[in-house]
Structures are given as structure tokens and as C-alpha cells.
Coordinates of C-alpha atoms in Angstrom, one line a residue:
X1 CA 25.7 0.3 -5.6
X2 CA 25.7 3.8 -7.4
X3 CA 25.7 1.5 -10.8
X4 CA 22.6 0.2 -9.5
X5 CA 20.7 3.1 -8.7
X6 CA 21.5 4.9 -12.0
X7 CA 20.3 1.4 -13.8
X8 CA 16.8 2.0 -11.2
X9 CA 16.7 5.7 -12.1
X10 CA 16.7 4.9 -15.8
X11 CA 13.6 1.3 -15.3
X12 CA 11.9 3.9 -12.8
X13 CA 11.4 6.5 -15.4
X14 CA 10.3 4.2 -18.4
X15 CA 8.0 2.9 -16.1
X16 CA 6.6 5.9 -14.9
X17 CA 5.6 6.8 -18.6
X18 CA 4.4 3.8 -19.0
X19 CA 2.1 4.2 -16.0
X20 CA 1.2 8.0 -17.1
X21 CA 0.6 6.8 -20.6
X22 CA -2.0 4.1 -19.1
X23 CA -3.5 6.1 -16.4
X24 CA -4.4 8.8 -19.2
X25 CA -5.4 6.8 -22.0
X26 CA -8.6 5.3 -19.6
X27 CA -10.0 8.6 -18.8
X28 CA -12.0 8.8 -22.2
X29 CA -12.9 5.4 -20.9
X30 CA -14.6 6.9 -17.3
X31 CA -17.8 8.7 -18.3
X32 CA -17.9 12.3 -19.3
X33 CA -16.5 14.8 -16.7
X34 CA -18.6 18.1 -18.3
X35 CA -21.7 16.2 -17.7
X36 CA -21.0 15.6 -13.8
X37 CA -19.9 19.7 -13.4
X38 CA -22.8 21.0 -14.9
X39 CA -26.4 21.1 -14.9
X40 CA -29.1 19.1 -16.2
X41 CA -30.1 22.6 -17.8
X42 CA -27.1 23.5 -20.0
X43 CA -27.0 23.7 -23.4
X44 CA -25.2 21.5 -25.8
X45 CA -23.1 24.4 -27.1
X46 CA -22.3 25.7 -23.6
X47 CA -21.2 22.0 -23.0
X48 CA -19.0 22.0 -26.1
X49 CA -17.9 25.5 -25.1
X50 CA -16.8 24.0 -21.7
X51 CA -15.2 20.9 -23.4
X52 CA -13.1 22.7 -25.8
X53 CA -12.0 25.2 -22.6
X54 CA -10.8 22.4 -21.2
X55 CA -8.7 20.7 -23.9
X56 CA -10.8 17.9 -24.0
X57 CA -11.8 17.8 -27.6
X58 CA -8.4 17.8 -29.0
X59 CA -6.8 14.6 -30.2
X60 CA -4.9 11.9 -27.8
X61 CA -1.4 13.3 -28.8
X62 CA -2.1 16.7 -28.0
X63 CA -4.1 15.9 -24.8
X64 CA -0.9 13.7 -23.4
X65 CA 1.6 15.8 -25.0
X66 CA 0.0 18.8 -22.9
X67 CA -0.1 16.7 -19.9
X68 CA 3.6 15.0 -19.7
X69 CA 4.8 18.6 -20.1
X70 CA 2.9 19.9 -17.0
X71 CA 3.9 16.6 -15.3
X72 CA 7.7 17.3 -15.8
X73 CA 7.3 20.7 -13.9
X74 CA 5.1 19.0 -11.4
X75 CA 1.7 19.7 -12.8
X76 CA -0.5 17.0 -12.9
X77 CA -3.5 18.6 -13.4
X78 CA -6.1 21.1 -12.2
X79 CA -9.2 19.0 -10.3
X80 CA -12.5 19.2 -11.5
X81 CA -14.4 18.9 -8.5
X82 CA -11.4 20.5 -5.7
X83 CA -10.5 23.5 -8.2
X84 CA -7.0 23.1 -7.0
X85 CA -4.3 21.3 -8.2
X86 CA -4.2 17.2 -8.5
X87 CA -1.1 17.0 -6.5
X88 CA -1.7 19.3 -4.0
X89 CA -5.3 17.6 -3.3
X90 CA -3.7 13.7 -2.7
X91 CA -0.7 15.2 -0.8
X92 CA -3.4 16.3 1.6
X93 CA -4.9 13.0 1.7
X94 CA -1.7 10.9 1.6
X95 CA -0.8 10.9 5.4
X96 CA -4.3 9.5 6.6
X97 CA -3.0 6.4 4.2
X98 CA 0.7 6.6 5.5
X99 CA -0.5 5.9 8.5
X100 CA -2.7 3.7 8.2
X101 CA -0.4 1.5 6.1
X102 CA 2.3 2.2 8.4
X103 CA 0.1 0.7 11.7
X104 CA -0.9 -2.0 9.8
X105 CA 2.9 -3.0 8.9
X106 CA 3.5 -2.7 12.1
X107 CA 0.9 -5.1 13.5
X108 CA 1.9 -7.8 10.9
X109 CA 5.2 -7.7 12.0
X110 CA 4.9 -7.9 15.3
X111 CA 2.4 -10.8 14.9
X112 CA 3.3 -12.9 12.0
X113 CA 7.0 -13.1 12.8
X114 CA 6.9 -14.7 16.1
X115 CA 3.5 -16.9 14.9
X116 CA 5.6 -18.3 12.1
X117 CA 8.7 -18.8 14.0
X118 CA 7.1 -20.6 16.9
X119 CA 5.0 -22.7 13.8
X120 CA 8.4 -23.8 12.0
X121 CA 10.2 -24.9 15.4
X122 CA 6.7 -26.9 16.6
X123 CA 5.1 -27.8 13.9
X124 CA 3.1 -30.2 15.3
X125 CA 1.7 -28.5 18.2
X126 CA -1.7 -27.7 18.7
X127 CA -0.6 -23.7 18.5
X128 CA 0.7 -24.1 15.5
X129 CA -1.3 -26.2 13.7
X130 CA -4.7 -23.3 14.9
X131 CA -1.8 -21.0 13.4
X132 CA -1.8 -23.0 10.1
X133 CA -5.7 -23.4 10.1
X134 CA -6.5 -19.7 10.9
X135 CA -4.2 -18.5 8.2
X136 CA -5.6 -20.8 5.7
X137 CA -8.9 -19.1 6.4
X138 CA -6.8 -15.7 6.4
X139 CA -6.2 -16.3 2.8
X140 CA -9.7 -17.3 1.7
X141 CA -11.8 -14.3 3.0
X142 CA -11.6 -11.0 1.0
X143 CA -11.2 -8.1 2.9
X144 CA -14.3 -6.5 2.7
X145 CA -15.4 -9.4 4.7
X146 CA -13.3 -8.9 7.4
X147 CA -14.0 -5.4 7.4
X148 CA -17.5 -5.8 7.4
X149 CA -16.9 -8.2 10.2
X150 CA -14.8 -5.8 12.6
X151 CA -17.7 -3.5 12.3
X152 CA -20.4 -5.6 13.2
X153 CA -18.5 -7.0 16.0
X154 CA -16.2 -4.2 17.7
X155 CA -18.9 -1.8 16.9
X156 CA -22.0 -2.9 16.5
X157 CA -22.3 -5.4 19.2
X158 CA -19.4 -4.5 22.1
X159 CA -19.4 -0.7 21.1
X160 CA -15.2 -0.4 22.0
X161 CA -14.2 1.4 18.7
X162 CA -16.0 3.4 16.5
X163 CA -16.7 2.1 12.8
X164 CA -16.1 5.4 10.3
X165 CA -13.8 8.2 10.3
X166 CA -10.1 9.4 11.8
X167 CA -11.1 11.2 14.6
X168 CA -9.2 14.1 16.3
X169 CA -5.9 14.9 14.8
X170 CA -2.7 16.6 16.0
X171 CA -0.4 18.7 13.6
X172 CA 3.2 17.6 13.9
X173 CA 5.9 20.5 12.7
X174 CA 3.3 22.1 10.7
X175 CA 3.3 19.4 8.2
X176 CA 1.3 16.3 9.0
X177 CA -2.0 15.8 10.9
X178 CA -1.8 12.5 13.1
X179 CA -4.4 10.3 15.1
X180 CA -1.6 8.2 16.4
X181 CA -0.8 10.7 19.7
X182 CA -4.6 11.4 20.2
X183 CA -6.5 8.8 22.3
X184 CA -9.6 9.2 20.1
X185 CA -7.6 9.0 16.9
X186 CA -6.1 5.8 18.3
X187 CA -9.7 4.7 18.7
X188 CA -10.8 5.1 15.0
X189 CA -7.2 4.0 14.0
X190 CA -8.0 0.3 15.5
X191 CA -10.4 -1.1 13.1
X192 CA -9.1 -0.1 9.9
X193 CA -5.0 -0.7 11.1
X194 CA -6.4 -4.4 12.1
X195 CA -8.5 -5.3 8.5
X196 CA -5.4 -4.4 6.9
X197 CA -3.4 -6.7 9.2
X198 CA -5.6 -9.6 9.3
X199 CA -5.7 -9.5 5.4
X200 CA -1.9 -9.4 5.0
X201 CA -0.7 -11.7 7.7
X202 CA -1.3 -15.3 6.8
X203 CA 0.8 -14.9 3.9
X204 CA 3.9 -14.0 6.1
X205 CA 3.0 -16.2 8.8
X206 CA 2.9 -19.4 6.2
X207 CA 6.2 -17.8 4.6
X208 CA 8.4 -17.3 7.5
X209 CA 7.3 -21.0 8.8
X210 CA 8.1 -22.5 5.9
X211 CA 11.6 -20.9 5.1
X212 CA 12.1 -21.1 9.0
X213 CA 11.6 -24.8 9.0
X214 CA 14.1 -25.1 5.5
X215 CA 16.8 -23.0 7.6
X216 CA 16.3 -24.9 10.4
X217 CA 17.5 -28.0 8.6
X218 CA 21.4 -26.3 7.2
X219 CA 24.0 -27.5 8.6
X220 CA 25.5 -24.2 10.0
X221 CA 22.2 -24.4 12.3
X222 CA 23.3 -27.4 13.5
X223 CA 26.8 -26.6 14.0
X224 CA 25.4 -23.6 15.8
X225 CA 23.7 -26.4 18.1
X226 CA 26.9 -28.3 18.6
X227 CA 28.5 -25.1 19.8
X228 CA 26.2 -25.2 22.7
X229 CA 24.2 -21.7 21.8
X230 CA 21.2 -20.7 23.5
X231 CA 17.9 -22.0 21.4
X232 CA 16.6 -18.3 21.4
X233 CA 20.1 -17.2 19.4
X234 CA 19.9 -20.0 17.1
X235 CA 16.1 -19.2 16.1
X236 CA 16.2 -15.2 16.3
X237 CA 19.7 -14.6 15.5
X238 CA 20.8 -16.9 13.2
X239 CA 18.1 -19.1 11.2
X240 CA 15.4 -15.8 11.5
X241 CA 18.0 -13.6 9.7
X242 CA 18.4 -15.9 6.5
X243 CA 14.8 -16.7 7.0
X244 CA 14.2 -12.6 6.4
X245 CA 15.4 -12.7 2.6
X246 CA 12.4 -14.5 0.7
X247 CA 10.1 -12.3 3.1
X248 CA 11.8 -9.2 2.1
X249 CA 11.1 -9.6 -1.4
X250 CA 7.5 -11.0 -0.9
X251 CA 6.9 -8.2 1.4
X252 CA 7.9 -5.3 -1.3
X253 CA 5.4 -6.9 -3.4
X254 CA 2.6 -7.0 -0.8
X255 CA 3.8 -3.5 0.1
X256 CA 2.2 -2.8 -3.3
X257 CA -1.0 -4.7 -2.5
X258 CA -1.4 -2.6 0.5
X259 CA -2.2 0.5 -1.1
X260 CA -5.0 -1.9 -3.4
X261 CA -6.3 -3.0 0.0
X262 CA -6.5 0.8 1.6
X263 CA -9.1 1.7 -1.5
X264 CA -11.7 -0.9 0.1
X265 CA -11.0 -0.1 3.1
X266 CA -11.0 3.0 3.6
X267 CA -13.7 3.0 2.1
X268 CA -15.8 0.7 4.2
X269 CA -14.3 2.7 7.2
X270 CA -14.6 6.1 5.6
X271 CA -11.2 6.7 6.2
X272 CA -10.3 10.5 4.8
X273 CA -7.1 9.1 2.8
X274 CA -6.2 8.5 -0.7
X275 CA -8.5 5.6 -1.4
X276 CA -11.3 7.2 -0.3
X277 CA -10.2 9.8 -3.0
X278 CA -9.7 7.6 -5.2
X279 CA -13.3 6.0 -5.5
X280 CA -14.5 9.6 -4.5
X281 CA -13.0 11.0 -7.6
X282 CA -14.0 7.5 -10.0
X283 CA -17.5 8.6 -9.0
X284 CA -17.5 12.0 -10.1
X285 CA -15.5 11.3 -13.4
X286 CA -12.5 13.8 -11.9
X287 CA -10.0 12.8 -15.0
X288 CA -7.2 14.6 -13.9
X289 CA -7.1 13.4 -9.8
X290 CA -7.8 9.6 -11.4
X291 CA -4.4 10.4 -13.4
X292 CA -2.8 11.6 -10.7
X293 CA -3.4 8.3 -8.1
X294 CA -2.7 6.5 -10.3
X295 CA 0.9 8.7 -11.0
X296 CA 1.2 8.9 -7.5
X297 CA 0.6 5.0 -6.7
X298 CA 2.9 3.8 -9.5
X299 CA 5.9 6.2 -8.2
X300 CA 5.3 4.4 -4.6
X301 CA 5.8 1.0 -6.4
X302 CA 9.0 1.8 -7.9
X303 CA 10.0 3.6 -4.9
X304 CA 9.1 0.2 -2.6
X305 CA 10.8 -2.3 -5.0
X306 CA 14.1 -0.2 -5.1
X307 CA 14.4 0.1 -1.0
X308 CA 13.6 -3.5 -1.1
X309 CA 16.2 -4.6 -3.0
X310 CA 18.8 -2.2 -1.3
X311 CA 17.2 -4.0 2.2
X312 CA 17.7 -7.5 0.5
X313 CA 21.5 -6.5 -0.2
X314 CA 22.1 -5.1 3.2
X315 CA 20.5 -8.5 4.8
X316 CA 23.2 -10.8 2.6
X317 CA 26.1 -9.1 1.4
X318 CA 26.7 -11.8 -0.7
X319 CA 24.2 -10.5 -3.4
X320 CA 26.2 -8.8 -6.1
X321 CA 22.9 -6.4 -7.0
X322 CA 25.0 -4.1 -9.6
X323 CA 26.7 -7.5 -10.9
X324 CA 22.9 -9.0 -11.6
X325 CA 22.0 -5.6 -13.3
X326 CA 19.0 -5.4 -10.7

């Protein structure tokens, strides 16, 4: 195991230069920040004054060679709009998306896993085959549809949750602020947490049915049966557990897709968290915060696919990761 976290350590940083290298070579590529800081009424050469204060008439090279070294001491960058460090403004935003991501995890899981079970063990039942229908539709409607949807309905028209914003916070050990312990933070969590849910669950529903139903065919299952256990061992216990692996690895990669599918939303919703940032700062050309999301969202990746394979070892024993220099 410590073999395999060195070999993550070492991918983990040539990816993240990869990722930095990207993210900075497509901010000549955004618009002009000096023209969105100042005035209609400034001068060329107070422009160019401005531009060469800010390092951004000196080659590529220089530019990312100045950058990576900040980087490696933390510094990503100095805001253009904030005036505060990059860092420091997306840590501010990054619990609104925690929890946000975190709620909707939480509502896929608690949905799709016993949806897709009951699917796989009757699969031609009536439930189950509205399961398979619904999800198909799941899969074919963009998110910004669904979005707009919840609004119009829940908002709009029966008035039971509001439609933009988080809504009172608490401060928990003088670190994070969190709607989840206020009743109206619950109330502008619902929306959001369940466009995020709908959007992600007919993927895991249709993947835990169909590797439920392949389980359900091996022959320890049906050993298990001649043993005499209980049905609700054999499908929980036994053929869920080996049904988890395949899910584990799709869901690290979906994990990843969450954080595309918060931009929209919480953008929609105008929920105060990092993709609401993100398309805040796109619009007002803020080079170094676009950097820094991007910095930021890439480490998250590596950081999700290497607990996800130390999960998917954990779940079956048998996988050698160090051995398959994962």
C-alpha cells in the first residue's frame, strides 16, 4: 500500500503540472483583464502602465515560471476583482459546494441503491420496469432542464422551497458556515441537492441492476441459497457487496462530473459556491481565480481517484493495487 501511494504521489504531481500548465496557457485566450478593471476613460499608456505592473506583457515562460514558483509556496495568485489572494477567495466559497455535493451524494445513495437492487431481483415488475423507463429519461435530459424544472414547479407553482440562494448559515468550530442545521438553510438546500441527484442517479440505478442481476447468477449466490439464508442477506450482504466494485470506480469518475454539474447549477440556483465563482470570475476575465479553479478542481480529481482506488481495495482484498502499479 505505501508503494502505491508513493507511485500516486509521483502521477498526482505530473498531473497537477499538467493541469497548471493548461489552466494558464488559456488565460491569454479569455479576453483582456485590464480592460474589465478600468475605465472606458483610461489612456492607452496608463493601460500599458497597468499591464506591464502586472506581469502581463512578459513572455509565456516568464509569466508561468513566475506563477509555478508562487504556486509551490501556496500562491496562486492575487484576484483582480477580490484584491485578495486566489486561494483564500475559493476556500471561502468551497464549503457552500462541499455541501452541496455532499447532500446530493447522499440522496443518490440512498435512492439508487435500493431502486437498482429491487430492479435486478424483479426485473419484470411493473416498479422496476417505471425504474428502467424513468432512468432512461434521467439520462436524456441535461441538467439545466431539470433545474429549470424544480423551479418552476416547487417554486413557482406550490411555493414549498425557495428558488435562489443558501439561506441562513451557522458557523461550526469557527471554520465552516453550514445550512444543513438551520431549517431555512435546509429549505434553499432542497432544490439544488435534488437537480444534482436527479442528474446523477440513473446512471447508478441502471449500474447496480445490471451488475446486481450478473451477481445474482454466481454460483456462491446460489450456494448461499442452498444454505437456507435469509433473501435479505443474500441480496444486501452478499451479492450487493460484489455488486459495489464496478460502482465504486464509476462513481469516482462521476464524483469528478459533480463538480462540472455544480457550475450550472449553482448557477441557475445562485448558489454562493465555487461554480458560481467560477462563471462569476469567466465573466470578468479574473485570470488568476480562473487558474486557481481550475488548480483547485484538478487536485480534487486526483484526490477522488486515489481514495477510490484505496475503497476499491478495501471492498476486495483480492486486488493486488501495488502489484498492478495503480
Amino acid at each position: 500500500m505505501l508503494i502505491f501511494l508513493l507511485r500516486r504521489l509521483i502521477q498526482a504531481c505530473f498531473v497537477m503540472i499538467i493541469i497548471s500548465v493548461i489552466s494558464f496557457a488559456i488565460q491569454d485566450k479569455l479576453g483582456d483583464p485590464v480592460q474589465q478593471m478600468v475605465g472606458m476613460s483610461v489612456s492607452t499608456e496608463e493601460r500599458n502602465q497597468l499591464r506591464n505592473e502586472l506581469g502581463l506583457n512578459d513572455g509565456f515562460f516568464s509569466q508561468y515560471w513566475r506563477f509555478a514558483k508562487g504556486a509551490i509556496h501556496g500562491d496562486l495568485g492575487t484576484s483582480y476583482y477580490y484584491k485578495e489572494p486566489a486561494l483564500d477567495v475559493i476556500f471561502k466559497k468551497l464549503p457552500a459546494t462541499l455541501e452541496l455535493a455532499f447532500c446530493a451524494i447522499l440522496v443518490v445513495i440512498l435512492v439508487a441503491t435500493p431502486c437498482g437492487v429491487l430492479a435486478a431481483i424483479k426485473p419484470k415488475h411493473i416498479v422496476s420496469r417505471l425504474l428502467m423507463i424513468m432512468s432512461s429519461i434521467g439520462l436524456s435530459v441535461p441538467i439545466f432542464i431539470i433545474a429549470i424544472f424544480m423551479v418552476y414547479i416547487f417554486s413557482i407553482e406550490l411555493n414549498v422551497a425557495p428558488s435562489f440562494g443558501r439561506g441562513h448559515t451557522t458557523e461550526l468550530f469557527g471554520l465552516w458556515e453550514s445550512g444543513i442545521f438551520t431549517k431555512d438553510g435546509l429549505k434553499h438546500l432542497l432544490l439544488p441537492t435534488f437537480t444534482l441527484a436527479i442528474a446523477l442517479m440513473p446512471i447508478f440505478v441502471r449500474l447496480i441492476r445490471a451488475e446486481m442481476m450478473e451477481v445474482l447468477q454466481s454460483e456462491y449466490i446460489r450456494f448461499a441459497w442452498s444454505k437456507g439464508l435469509s433473501a435479505s442477506r443474500i441480496y444486501f450482504v452478499h451479492a450487493l457487496k460484489n455488486t459495489m466494485l464496478p460502482v465504486i470506480t464509476v462513481g469516482g469518475i462521476q464524483a469528478g462530473t459533480l463538480v462540472a454539474y455544480t457550475i450550472l447549477t449553482e448557477t441557475i440556483f445562485q448558489w454562493p459556491g465555487m461554480g458560481f465563482l467560477f462563471m462569476d470570475a469567466v465573466s470578468r476575465v479574473d485570470t488568476p481565480l480562473i487558474s486557481a479553479y481550475l488548480i483547485v478542481v484538478g487536485g480534487m480529481f486526483v484526490i477522488t481517484n486515489t481514495v477510490v482506488d484505496l475503497i476499491y481495495g478495501l471492498v476486495n482484498p483480492t486486488v493486488r493495487l501495488a502489484s498492478h502499479g495503480l
